[in-house]
Short mmCIF file of C-alpha atoms in Angstrom, two decimals:
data_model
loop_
_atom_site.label_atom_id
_atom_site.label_comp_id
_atom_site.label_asym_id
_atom_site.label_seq_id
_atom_site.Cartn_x
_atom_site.Cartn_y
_atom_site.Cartn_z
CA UNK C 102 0.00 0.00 0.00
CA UNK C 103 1.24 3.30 -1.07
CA UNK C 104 1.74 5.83 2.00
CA UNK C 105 -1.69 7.79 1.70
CA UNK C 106 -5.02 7.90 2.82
CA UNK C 107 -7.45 7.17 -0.25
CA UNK C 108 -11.07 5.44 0.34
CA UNK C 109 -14.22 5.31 -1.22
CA UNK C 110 -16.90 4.85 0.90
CA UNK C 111 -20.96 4.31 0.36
CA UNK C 112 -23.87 5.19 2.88
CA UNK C 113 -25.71 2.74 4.15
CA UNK C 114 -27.92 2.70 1.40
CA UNK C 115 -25.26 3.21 -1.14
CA UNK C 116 -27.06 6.40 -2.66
CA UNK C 117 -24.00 9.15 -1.57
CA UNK C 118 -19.97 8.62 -2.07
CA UNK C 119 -17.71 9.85 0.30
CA UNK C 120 -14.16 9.72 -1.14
CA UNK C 121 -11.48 10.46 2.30
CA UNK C 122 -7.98 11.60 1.36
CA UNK C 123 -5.05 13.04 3.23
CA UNK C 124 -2.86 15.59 0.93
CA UNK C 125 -1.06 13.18 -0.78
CA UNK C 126 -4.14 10.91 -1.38
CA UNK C 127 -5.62 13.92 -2.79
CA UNK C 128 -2.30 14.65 -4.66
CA UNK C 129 -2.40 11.31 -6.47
CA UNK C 130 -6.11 10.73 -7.56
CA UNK C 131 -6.21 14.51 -9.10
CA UNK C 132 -2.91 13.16 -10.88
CA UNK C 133 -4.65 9.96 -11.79
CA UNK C 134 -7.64 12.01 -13.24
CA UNK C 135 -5.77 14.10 -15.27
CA UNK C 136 -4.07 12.10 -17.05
CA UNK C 137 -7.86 10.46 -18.03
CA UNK C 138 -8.52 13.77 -18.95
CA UNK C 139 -5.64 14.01 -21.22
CA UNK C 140 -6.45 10.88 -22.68
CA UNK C 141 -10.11 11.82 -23.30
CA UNK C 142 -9.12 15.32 -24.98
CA UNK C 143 -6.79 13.29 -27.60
CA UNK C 144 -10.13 11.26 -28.49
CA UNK C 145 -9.22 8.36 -26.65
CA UNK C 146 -11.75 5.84 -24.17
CA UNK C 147 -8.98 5.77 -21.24
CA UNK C 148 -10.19 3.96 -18.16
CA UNK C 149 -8.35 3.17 -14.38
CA UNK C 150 -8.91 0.68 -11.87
CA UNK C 151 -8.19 1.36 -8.19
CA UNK C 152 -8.43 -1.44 -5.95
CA UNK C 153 -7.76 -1.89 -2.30
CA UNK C 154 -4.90 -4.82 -1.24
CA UNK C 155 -7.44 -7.35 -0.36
CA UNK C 156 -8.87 -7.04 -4.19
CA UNK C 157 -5.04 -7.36 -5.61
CA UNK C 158 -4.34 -3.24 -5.82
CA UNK C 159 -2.57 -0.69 -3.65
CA UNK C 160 -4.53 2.24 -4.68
CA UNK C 161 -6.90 2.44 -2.26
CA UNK C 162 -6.44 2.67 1.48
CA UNK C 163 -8.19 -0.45 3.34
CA UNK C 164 -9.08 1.19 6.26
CA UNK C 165 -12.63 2.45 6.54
CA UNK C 166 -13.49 5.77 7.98
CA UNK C 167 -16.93 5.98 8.55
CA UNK C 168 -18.90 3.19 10.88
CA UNK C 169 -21.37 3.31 9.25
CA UNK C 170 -19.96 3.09 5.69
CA UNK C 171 -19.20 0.65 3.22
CA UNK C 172 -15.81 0.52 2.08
CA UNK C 173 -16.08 0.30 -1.91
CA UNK C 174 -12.47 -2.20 -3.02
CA UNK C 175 -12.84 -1.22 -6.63
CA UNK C 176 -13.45 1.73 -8.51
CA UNK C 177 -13.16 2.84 -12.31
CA UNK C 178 -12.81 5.92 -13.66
CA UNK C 179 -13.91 6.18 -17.39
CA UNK C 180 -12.37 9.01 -19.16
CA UNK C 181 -15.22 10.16 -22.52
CA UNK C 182 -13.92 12.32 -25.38
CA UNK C 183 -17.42 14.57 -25.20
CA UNK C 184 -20.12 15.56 -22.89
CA UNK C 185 -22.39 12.45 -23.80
CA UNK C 186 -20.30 9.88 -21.94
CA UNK C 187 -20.28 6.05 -22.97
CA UNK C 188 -24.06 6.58 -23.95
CA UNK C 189 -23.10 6.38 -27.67
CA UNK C 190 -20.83 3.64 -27.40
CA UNK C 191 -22.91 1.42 -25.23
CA UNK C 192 -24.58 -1.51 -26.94
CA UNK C 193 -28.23 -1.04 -25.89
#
């Protein structure tokens, strides 16, 4: 695990996030995102994984911060090229 504090955590009912970072947590997932955003700008489809240790990463912190939260061990960030997101790409 990398030395910062990075977790994505749901409500109880899983309708809010709550993302928890120290300064260098914040540091690298603003880093992370903009290099999807430079992706997305050249017309690519970039996408990341961030997984905690128990789910084979070292992106995310394991700890939970919230007792009454649930800790989320995987998340993706899509990067689109436009405003319309993955609507036009997705087989429907």
């Amino acid at each position: 695990m990398e030395d910062y504090l990075l977790t994505f955590e749901t409500d109880e009912e899983g309708e809010q996030v709550f993302v928890h970072c120290d300064p260098a947590g914040l540091e690298y997932f603003a880093k992370q995102l903009l290099e999807i955003a430079a992706k997305a700008k050249a017309d690519e489809f970039p996408h990341d994984h961030y997984f905690t240790e128990e789910w084979g990463g070292s992106e995310l912190s394991s700890e939970q911060q919230s007792e009454k939260g649930r800790l989320i061990d995987h998340v993706k960030v899509y990067g689109w090229p436009t405003v319309k997101g993955g609507k036009p790409y997705s087989k429907t």
